[in-house]
Coordinates of C-alpha atoms and ligand atoms in Angstrom, one line a residue:
Chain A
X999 CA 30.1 -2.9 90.4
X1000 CA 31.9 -5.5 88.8
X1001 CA 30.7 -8.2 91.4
X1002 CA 26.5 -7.0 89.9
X1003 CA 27.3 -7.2 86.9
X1004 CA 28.8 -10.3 86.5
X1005 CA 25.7 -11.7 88.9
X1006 CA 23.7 -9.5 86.0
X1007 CA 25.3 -11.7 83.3
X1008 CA 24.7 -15.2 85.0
X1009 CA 21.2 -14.2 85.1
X1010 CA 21.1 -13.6 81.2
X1011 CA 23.4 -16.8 80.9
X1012 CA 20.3 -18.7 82.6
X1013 CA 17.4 -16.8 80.8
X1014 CA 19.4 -17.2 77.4
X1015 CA 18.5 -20.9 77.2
X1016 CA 14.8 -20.1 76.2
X1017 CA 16.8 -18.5 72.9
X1018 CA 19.4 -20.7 72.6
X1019 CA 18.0 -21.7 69.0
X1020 CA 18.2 -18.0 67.4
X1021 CA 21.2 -16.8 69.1
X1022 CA 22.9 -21.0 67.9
X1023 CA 21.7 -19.7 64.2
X1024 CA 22.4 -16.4 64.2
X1025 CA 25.9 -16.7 65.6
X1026 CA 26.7 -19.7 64.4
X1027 CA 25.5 -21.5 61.8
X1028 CA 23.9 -18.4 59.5
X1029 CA 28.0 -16.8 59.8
X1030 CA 29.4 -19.9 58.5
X1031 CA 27.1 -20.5 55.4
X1032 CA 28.2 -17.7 54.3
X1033 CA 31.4 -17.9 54.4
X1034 CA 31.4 -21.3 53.1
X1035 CA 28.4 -20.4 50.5
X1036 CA 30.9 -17.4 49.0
X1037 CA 33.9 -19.2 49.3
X1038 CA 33.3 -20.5 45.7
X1039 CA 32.7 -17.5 44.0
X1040 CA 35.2 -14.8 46.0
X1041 CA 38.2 -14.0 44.5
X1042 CA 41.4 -15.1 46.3
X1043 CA 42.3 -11.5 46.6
X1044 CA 39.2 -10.6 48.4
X1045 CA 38.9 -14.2 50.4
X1046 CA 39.6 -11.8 53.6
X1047 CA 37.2 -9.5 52.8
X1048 CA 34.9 -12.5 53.1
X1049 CA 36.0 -13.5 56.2
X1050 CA 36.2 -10.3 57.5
X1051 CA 33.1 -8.8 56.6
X1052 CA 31.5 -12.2 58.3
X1053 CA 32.9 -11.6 61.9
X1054 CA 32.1 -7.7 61.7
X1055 CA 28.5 -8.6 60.6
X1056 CA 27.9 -11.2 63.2
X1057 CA 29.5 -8.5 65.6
X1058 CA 26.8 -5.7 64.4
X1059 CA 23.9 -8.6 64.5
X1060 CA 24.9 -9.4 68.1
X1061 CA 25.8 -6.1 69.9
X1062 CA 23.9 -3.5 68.0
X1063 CA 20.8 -5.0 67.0
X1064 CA 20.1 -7.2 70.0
X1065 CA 21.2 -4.7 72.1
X1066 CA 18.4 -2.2 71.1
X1067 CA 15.8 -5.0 70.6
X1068 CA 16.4 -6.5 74.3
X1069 CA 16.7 -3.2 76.0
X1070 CA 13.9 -1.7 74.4
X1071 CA 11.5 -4.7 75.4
X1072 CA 12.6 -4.9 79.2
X1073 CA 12.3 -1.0 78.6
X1074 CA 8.7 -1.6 77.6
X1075 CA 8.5 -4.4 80.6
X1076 CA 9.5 -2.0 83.3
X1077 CA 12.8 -3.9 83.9
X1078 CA 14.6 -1.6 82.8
X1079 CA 13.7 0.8 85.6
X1080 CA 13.5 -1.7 88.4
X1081 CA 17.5 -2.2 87.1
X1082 CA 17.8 1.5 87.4
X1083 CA 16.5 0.9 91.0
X1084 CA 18.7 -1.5 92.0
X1085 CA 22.2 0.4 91.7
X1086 CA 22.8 -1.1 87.8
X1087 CA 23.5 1.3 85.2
X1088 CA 21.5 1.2 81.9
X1089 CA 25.3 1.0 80.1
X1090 CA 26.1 -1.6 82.4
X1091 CA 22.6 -3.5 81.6
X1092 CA 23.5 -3.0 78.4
X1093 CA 26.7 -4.8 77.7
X1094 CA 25.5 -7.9 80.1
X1095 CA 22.6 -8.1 78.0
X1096 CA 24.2 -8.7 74.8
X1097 CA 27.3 -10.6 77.2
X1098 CA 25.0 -14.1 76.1
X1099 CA 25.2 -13.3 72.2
X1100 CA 28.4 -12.0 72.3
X1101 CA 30.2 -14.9 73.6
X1102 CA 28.7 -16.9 71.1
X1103 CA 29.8 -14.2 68.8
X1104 CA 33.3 -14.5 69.7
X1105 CA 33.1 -18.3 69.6
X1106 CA 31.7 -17.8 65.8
X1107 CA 34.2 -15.5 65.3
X1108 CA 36.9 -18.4 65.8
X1109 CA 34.9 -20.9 63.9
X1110 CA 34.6 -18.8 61.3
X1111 CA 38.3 -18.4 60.9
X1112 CA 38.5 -22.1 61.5
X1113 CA 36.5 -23.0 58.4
X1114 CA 38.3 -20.1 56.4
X1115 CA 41.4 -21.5 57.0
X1116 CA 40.3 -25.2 56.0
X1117 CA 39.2 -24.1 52.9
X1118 CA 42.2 -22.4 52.2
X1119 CA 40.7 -18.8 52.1
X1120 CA 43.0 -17.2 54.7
X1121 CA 46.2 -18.3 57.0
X1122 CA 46.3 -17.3 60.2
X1123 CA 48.2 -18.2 63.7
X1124 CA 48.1 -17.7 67.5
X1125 CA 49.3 -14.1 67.2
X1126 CA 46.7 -12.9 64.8
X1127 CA 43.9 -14.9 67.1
X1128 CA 44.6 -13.1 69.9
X1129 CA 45.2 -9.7 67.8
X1130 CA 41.3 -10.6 66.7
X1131 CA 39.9 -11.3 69.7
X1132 CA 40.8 -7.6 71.1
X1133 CA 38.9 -6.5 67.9
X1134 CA 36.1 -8.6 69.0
X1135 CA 35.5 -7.3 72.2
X1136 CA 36.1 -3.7 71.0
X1137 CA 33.8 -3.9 68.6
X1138 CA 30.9 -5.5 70.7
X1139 CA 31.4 -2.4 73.1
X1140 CA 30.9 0.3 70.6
X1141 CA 28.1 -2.1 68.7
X1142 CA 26.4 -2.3 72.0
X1143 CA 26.6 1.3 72.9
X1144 CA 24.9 2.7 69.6
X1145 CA 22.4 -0.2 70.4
X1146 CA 21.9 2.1 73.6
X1147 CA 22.2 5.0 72.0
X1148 CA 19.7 4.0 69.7
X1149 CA 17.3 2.6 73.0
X1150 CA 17.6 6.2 74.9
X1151 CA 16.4 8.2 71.6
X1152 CA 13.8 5.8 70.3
X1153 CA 11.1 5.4 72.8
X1154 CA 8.1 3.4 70.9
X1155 CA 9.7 -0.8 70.8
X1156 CA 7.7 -1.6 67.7
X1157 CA 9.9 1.2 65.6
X1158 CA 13.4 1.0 68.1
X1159 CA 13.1 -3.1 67.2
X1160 CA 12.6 -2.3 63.6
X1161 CA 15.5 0.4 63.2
X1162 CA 17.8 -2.0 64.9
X1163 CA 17.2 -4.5 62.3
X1164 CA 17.9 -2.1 60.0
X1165 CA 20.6 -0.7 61.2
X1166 CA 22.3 -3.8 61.8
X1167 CA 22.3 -5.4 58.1
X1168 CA 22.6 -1.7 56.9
X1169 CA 25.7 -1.0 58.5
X1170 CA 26.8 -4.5 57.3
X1171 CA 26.0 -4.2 53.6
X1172 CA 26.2 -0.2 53.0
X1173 CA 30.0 0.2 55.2
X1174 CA 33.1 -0.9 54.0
X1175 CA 32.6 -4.2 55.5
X1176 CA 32.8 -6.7 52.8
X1177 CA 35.1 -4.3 50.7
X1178 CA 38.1 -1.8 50.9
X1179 CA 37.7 1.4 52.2
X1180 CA 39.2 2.9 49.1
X1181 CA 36.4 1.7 47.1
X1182 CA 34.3 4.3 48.4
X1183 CA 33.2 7.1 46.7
X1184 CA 34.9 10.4 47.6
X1185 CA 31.6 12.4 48.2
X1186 CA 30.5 9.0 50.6
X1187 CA 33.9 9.1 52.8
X1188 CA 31.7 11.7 55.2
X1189 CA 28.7 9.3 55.4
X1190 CA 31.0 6.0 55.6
X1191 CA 32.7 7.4 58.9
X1192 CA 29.3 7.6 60.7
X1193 CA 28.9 4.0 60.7
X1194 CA 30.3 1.8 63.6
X1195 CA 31.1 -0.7 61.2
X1196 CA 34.0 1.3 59.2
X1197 CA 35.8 1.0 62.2
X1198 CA 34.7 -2.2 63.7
X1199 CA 35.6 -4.0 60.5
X1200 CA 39.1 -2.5 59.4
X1201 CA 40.3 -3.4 63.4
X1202 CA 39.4 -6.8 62.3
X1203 CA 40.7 -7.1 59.0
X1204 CA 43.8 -5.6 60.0
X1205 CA 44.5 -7.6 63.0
X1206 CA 43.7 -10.6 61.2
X1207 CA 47.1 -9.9 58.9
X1208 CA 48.8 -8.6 62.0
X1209 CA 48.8 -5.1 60.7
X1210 CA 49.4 -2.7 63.6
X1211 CA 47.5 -0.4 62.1
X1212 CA 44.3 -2.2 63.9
X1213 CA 45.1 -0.6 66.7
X1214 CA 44.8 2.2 65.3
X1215 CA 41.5 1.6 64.1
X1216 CA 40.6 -0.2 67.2
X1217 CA 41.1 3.2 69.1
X1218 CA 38.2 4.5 67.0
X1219 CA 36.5 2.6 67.4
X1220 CA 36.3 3.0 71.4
X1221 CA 36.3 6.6 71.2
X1222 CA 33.0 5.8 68.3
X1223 CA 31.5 3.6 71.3
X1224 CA 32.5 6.5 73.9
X1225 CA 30.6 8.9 71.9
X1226 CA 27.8 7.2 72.0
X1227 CA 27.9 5.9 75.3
X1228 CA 27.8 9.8 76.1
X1229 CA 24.4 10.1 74.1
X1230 CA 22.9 8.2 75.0
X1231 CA 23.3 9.2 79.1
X1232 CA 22.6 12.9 77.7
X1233 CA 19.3 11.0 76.3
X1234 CA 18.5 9.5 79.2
X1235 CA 20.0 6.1 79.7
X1236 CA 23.0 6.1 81.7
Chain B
X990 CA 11.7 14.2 112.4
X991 CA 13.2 10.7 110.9
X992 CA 11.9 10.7 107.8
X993 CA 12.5 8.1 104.9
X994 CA 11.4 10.5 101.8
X995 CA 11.6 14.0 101.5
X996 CA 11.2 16.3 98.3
X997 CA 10.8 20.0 98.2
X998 CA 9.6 21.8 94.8
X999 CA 10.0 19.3 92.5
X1000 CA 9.3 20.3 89.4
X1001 CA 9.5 18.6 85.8
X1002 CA 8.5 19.6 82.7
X1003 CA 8.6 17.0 79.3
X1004 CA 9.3 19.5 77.0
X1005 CA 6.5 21.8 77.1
X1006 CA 4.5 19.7 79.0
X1007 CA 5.3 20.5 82.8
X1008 CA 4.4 17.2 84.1
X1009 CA 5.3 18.1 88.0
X1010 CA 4.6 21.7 89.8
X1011 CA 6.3 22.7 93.0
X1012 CA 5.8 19.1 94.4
X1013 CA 6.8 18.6 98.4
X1014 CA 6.3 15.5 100.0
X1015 CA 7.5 13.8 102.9
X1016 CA 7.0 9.8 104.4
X1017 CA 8.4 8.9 107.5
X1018 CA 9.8 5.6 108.7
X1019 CA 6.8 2.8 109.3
X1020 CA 4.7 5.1 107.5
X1021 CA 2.1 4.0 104.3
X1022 CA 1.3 6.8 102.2
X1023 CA -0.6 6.6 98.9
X1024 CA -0.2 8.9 96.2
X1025 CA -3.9 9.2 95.1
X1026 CA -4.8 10.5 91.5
X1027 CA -5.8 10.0 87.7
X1028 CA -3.9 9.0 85.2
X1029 CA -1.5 11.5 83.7
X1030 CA -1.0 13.0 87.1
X1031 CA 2.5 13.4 87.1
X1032 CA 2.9 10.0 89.9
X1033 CA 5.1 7.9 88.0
X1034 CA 7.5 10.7 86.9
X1035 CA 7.9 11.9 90.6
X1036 CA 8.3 8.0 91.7
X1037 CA 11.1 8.1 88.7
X1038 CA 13.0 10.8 90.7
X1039 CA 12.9 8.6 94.4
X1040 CA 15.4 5.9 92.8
X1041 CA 17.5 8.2 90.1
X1042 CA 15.7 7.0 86.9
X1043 CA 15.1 10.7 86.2
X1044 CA 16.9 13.4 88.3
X1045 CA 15.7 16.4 89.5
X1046 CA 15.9 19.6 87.3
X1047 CA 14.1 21.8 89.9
X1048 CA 14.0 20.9 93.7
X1049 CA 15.5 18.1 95.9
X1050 CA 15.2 14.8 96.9
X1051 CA 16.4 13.4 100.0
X1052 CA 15.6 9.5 100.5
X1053 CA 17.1 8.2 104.0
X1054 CA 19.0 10.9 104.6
X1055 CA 21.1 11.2 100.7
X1056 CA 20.9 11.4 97.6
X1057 CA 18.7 8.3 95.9
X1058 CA 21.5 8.3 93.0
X1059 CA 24.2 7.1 95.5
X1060 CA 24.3 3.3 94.8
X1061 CA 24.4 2.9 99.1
X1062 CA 20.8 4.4 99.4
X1063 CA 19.5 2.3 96.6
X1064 CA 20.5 -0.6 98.5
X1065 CA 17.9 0.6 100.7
X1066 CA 15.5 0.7 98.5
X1067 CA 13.2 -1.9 96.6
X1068 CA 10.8 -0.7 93.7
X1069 CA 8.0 -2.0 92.1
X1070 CA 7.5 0.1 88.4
X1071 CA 4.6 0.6 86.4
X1072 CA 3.6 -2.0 84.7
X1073 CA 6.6 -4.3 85.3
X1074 CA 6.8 -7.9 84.7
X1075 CA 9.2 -10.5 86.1
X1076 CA 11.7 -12.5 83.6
X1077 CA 9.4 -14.6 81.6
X1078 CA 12.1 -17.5 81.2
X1079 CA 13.5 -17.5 84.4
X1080 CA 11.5 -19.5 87.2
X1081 CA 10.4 -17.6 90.8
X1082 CA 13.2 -18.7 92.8
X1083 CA 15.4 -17.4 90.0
X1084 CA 14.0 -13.7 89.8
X1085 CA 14.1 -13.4 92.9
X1086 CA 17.5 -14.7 93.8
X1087 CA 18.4 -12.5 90.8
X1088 CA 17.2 -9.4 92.0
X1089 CA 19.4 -10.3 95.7
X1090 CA 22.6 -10.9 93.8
X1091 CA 22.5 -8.3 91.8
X1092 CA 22.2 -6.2 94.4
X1093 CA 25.7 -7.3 95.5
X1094 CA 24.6 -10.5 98.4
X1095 CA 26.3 -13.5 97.6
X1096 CA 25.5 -16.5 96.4
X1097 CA 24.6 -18.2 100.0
X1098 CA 22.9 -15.2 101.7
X1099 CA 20.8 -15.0 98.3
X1100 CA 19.6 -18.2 98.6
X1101 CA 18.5 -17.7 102.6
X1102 CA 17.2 -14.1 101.5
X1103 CA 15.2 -16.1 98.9
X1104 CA 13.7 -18.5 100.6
X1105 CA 12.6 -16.5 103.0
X1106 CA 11.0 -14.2 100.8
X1107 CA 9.1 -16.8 98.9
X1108 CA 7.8 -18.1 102.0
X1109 CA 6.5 -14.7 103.6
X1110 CA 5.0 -14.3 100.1
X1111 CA 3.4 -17.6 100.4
X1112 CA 4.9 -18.3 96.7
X1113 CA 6.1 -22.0 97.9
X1114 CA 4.0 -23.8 95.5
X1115 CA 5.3 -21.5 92.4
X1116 CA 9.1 -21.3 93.5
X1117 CA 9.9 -23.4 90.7
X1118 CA 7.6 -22.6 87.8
X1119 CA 8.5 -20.1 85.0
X1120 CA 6.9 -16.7 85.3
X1121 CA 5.7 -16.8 81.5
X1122 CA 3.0 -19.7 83.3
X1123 CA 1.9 -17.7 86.1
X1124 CA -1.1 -15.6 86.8
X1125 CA -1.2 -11.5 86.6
X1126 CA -1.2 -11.5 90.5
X1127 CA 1.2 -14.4 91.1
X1128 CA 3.7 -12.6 88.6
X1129 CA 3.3 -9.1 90.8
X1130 CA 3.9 -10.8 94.0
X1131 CA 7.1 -11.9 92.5
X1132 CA 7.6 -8.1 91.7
X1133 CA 7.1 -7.8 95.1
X1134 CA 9.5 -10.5 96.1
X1135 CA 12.0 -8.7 93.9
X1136 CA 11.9 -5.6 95.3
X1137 CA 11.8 -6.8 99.2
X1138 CA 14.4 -9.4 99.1
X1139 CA 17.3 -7.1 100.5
X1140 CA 15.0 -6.1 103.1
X1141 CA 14.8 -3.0 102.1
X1142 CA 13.9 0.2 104.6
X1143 CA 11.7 2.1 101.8
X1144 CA 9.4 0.5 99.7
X1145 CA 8.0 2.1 96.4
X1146 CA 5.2 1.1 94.7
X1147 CA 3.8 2.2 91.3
X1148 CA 0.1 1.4 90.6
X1149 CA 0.9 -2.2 92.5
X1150 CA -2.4 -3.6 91.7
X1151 CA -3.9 -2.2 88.5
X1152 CA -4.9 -5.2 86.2
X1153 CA -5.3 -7.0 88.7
X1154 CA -8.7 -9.0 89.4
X1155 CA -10.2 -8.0 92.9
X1156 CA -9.1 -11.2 94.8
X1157 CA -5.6 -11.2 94.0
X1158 CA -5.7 -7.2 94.8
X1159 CA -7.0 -8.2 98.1
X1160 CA -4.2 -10.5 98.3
X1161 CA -1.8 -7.8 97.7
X1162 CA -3.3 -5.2 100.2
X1163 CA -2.8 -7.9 102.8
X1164 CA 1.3 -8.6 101.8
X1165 CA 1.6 -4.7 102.0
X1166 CA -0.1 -4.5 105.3
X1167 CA 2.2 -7.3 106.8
X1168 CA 5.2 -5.5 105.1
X1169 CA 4.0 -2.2 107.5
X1170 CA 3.9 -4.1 110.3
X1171 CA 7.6 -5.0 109.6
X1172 CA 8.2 -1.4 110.0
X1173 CA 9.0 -0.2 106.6
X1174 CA 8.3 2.9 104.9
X1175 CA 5.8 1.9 101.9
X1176 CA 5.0 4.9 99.4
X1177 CA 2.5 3.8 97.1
X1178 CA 0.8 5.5 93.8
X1179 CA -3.3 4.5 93.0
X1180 CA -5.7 5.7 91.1
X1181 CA -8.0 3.5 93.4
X1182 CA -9.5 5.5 96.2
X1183 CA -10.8 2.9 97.8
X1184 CA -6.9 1.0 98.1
X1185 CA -5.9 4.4 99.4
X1186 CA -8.1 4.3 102.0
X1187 CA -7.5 1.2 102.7
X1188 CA -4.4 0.6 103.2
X1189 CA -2.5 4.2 103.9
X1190 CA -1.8 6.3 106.7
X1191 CA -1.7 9.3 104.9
X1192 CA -2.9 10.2 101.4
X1193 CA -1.4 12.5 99.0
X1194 CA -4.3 14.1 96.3
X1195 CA -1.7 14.5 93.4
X1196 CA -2.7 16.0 90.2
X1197 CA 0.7 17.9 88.5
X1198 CA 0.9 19.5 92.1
X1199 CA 0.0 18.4 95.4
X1200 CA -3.4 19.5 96.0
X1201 CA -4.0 18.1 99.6
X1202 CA -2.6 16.1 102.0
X1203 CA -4.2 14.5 105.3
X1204 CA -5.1 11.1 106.4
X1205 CA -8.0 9.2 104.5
X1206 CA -10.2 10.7 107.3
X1207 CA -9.1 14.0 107.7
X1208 CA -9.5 14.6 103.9
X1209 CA -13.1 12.7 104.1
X1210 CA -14.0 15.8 106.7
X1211 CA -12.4 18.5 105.4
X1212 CA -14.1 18.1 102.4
X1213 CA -17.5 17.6 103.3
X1214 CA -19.0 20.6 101.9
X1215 CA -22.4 18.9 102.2
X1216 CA -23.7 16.0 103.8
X1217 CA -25.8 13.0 102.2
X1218 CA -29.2 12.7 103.5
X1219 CA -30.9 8.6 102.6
X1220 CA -34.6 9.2 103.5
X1221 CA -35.5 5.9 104.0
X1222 CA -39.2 6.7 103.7
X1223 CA -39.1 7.7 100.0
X1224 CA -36.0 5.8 99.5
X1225 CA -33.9 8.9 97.8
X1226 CA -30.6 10.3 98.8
X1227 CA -30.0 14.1 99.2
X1228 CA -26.9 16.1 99.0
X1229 CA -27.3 18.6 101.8
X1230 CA -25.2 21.7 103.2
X1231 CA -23.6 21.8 106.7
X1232 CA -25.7 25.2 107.6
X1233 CA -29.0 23.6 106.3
X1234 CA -29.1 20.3 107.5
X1235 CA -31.1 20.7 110.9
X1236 CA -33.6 22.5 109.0
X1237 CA -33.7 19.9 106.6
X1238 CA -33.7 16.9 109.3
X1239 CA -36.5 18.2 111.0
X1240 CA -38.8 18.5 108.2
X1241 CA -37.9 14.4 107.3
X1242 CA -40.4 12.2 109.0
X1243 CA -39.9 8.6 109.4
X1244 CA -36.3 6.5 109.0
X1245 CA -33.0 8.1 107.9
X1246 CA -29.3 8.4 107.9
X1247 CA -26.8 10.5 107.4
X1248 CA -23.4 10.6 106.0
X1249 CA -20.3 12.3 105.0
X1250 CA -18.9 11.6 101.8
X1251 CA -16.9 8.9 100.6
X1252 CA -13.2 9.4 99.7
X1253 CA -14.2 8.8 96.8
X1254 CA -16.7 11.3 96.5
X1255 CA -14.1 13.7 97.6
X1256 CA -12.0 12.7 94.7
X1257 CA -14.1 12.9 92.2
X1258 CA -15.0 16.5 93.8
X1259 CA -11.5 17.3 93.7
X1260 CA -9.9 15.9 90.1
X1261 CA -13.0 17.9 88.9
X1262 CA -12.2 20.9 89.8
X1263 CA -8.4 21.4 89.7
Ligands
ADP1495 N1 9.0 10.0 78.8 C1 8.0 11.0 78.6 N2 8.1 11.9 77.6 C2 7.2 12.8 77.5 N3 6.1 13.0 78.3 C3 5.9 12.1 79.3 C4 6.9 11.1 79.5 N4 6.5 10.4 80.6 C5 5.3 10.9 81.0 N5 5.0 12.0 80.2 C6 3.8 12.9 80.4 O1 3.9 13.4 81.7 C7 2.6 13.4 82.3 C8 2.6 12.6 83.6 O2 2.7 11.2 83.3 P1 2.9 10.1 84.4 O3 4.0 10.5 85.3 O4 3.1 8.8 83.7 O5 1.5 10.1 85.1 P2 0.8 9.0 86.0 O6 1.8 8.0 86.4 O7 0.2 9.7 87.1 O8 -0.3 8.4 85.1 C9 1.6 12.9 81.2 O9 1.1 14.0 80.6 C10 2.5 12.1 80.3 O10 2.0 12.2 79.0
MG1496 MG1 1.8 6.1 86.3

């Protein structure tokens, strides 16, 4: 399997140099205007926050949303099924598809950090990089599988395509993503837990400052992408 | 009996809609059979179940001997789906090649297998252009190419040439009819009675259940409830019974023919009444 797929993800290597401009912008240089853009107005308590939040939403832009919006075109293209046909598994389809976008994310992950570090938002060394870079990959897996998730339950494109959008900024601006956990109202908590991005973003934070609670919160995180991983086979796609 | 496909009382409902009823179906090896019939018939979903994209809730499915969700028979297998299109930004050579490794042949075999299969598809001129520039036919014959380029024993074909204009369908018939030759077992859905007669050994009349099987000629006789009468003297055509015709002959004077009914005649016959 693992000698297909990675033959899956050279393909989507060559066919991702007809995007290379939106997946350069939206994994590289929209992340880093922000970060730099906020950097004068964020408090230094919440500089990490900042940072943070970034990665986590160029992780939800570039799992979850493209995720849904490539699958459920090649759905609409019948590549989906000839894949089916060949031996690959839609899950497996599904992470090699947003492979491309992710490596770029993890790339703008670092750069990110980079820049926050030169502007004196955050400090940060080897240990913590690598601490990140499991966060990273953790969090593409269970922002790709709600993306699939989202694919098998949501059959017309137009709306899937739409929802992913949606979903992707949502769970960006409406999650604790750019703020503490604790800032959440008590009656919310419930809500707050349903979203990848709770998870995805306190692995990051935390393993950013070395806290070992990140793998903690990592471990969620994988059982959040498991759950859905399970869906969205019982839905169809598996 | 080696057969390539068998299913026995498939069913399948989508919700409340049962979309396939007590289906059973067989194609042996070097075989071409078409699964004739309208849209909404159910062909598609029971194509689904031949390669695992749907699995069976009622019945079984048996491709070369197993089961089609084993990853070893699928490497058997090549599939054209509905209304599939190649990847718009890779070039020819690259879907193809693609759709070998991905199938687990490396790198060097993948090239041979490709080449190979662009030439027998007569593709040379278009190996290196992007699909997003090619024609409606040109971009199905690199479907084709995609689905044959393991060499495949079974061959599955969903509506293969709908949208297309009728010299690139003819185009088409002629690839299939070479791929036959090679010995393969083709299965092949239409709502075109006239590609079914064609091109198939044996037809399938399909509409949520099998309602006859036979080959295009067979079905053309067994159906002739009435013959066609062309008096050539008045220029009209009659629709005549068996048990009436000599009667009817003999009171004809001057020129005339007469015929059995098209497949297509027994089609329409047949969608109209089941
Ligand atoms: N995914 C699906 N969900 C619900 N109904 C479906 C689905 N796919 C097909 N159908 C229904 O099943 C029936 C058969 O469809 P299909 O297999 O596509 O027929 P054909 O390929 O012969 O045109 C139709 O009534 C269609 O509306
Ligand atoms: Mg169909």
């Amino acid at each position: 399997m693992l000698k297909e797929l990675s033959s899956l993800i050279e393909m989507f290597l060559k066919e991702s140099r007809a995007w290379f401009i939106a997946i350069f912008f939206y994994a590289i240089v929209f992340p880093l205007a922000i970060v730099f853009g906020f950097s004068f107005v964020v408090s230094k308590n919440f500089a990490i926050f900042l940072v943070s939040g970034t990665i986590t939403f160029q992780v939800a832009i570039t799992s979850l949303t493209s995720v849904a919006q490539s699958l459920g075109m090649d759905r609409d293209r019948g590549r989906l099924s000839f894949m089916i046909s060949t031996g690959i598994p839609a899950w497996g389809y599904a992470i090699a598809s947003s492979f491309v976008n992710n490596l770029m994310g993890i790339v703008s992950g670092y750069m990110i950090l980079a820049v926050a570090s030169f502007l004196g938002l955050i400090t940060i060394n080897y240990m913590e990089g690598f601490f990140l870079l499991v966060s990273l990959i953790i969090g593409t897996y269970t922002g790709s599988m709600f993306g699939l998730a989202m694919t098998a339950k949501i059959r017309n494109w137009r709306l899937l395509s739409q929802l992913a959008l949606v979903f992707g900024f949502g769970f960006s601006f409406f999650a604790p993503v750019y703020f503490p956990l604790s800032y959440i109202p008590k009656y919310l908590i419930p809500l707050v837990y349903l979203e990848p991005t709770t998870y995805i973003s306190q692995a990051i934070r935390l393993s950013m400052v070395a806290n070992p609670s990140f793998i903690l919160w990592n471990l969620y995180a994988l059982l959040y992408g498991m759950v859905f991983m399970a869906l969205a086979s019982k839905w169809g796609l598996s | 009996m080696d057969y390539a496909i068998q299913v026995k009382d498939l069913n399948k409902s989508y919700g409340s809609n049962q979309a396939l009823v007590n289906i059973s179906l067989s194609v042996r090896r070097g075989e071409l059979v078409s699964l004739l019939g309208p849209n909404g018939a159910g062909k598609t979903t029971l194509v689904k179940h031949l390669y695992c994209e749907l699995k069976p809730e009622v019945g079984r499915i048996n491709v070369l001997g197993g089961n089609p969700c084993r990853s070893k028979i699928k490497r058997m297998l090549g599939v054209v789906p509905q209304e599939s299109e190649p990847y718009d930004d890779l070039s020819v050579f690259e879907n193809i090649y693609y759709a070998a490794r991905i199938r687990g042949i490396g790198r060097r075999e993948a090239k041979v297998y490709t080449e190979e299969t662009i030439e027998s598809l007569d593709l040379r001129e278009y190996r290196n252009k992007y699909v997003m520039d090619l024609s409606g036919g040109l971009k199905r014959r690199t479907l084709v190419g995609m689905a044959i380029v393991h060499r495949p024993e079974v061959l599955i074909l969903d509506e293969p040439t709908t949208g297309l204009d009728p010299l690139a369908r003819r185009q088409l018939w002629d690839i299939l009819k070479n791929l036959k030759k090679e010995g393969r077992a083709i299965l092949l859905t239409t709502h075109y009675v006239e590609e079914a007669e064609v091109l198939s050994d044996r037809v399938y009349f399909i509409n949520k259940k099998i309602i006859s099987e036979g080959t295009p000629s067979d079905l053309r006789t067994r159906f002739s409830y009435y013959y066609e009468v062309i008096d050539y003297t008045s220029g009209k055509a009659y629709k005549v019974k068996e048990e009436e015709l000599k009667e009817f002959i003999s009171k004809l004077n001057g020129k005339f023919e007469v015929r059995i009914p098209s497949l297509e005649d027994v089609y329409i016959e047949m969608i109209s009444h089941a």
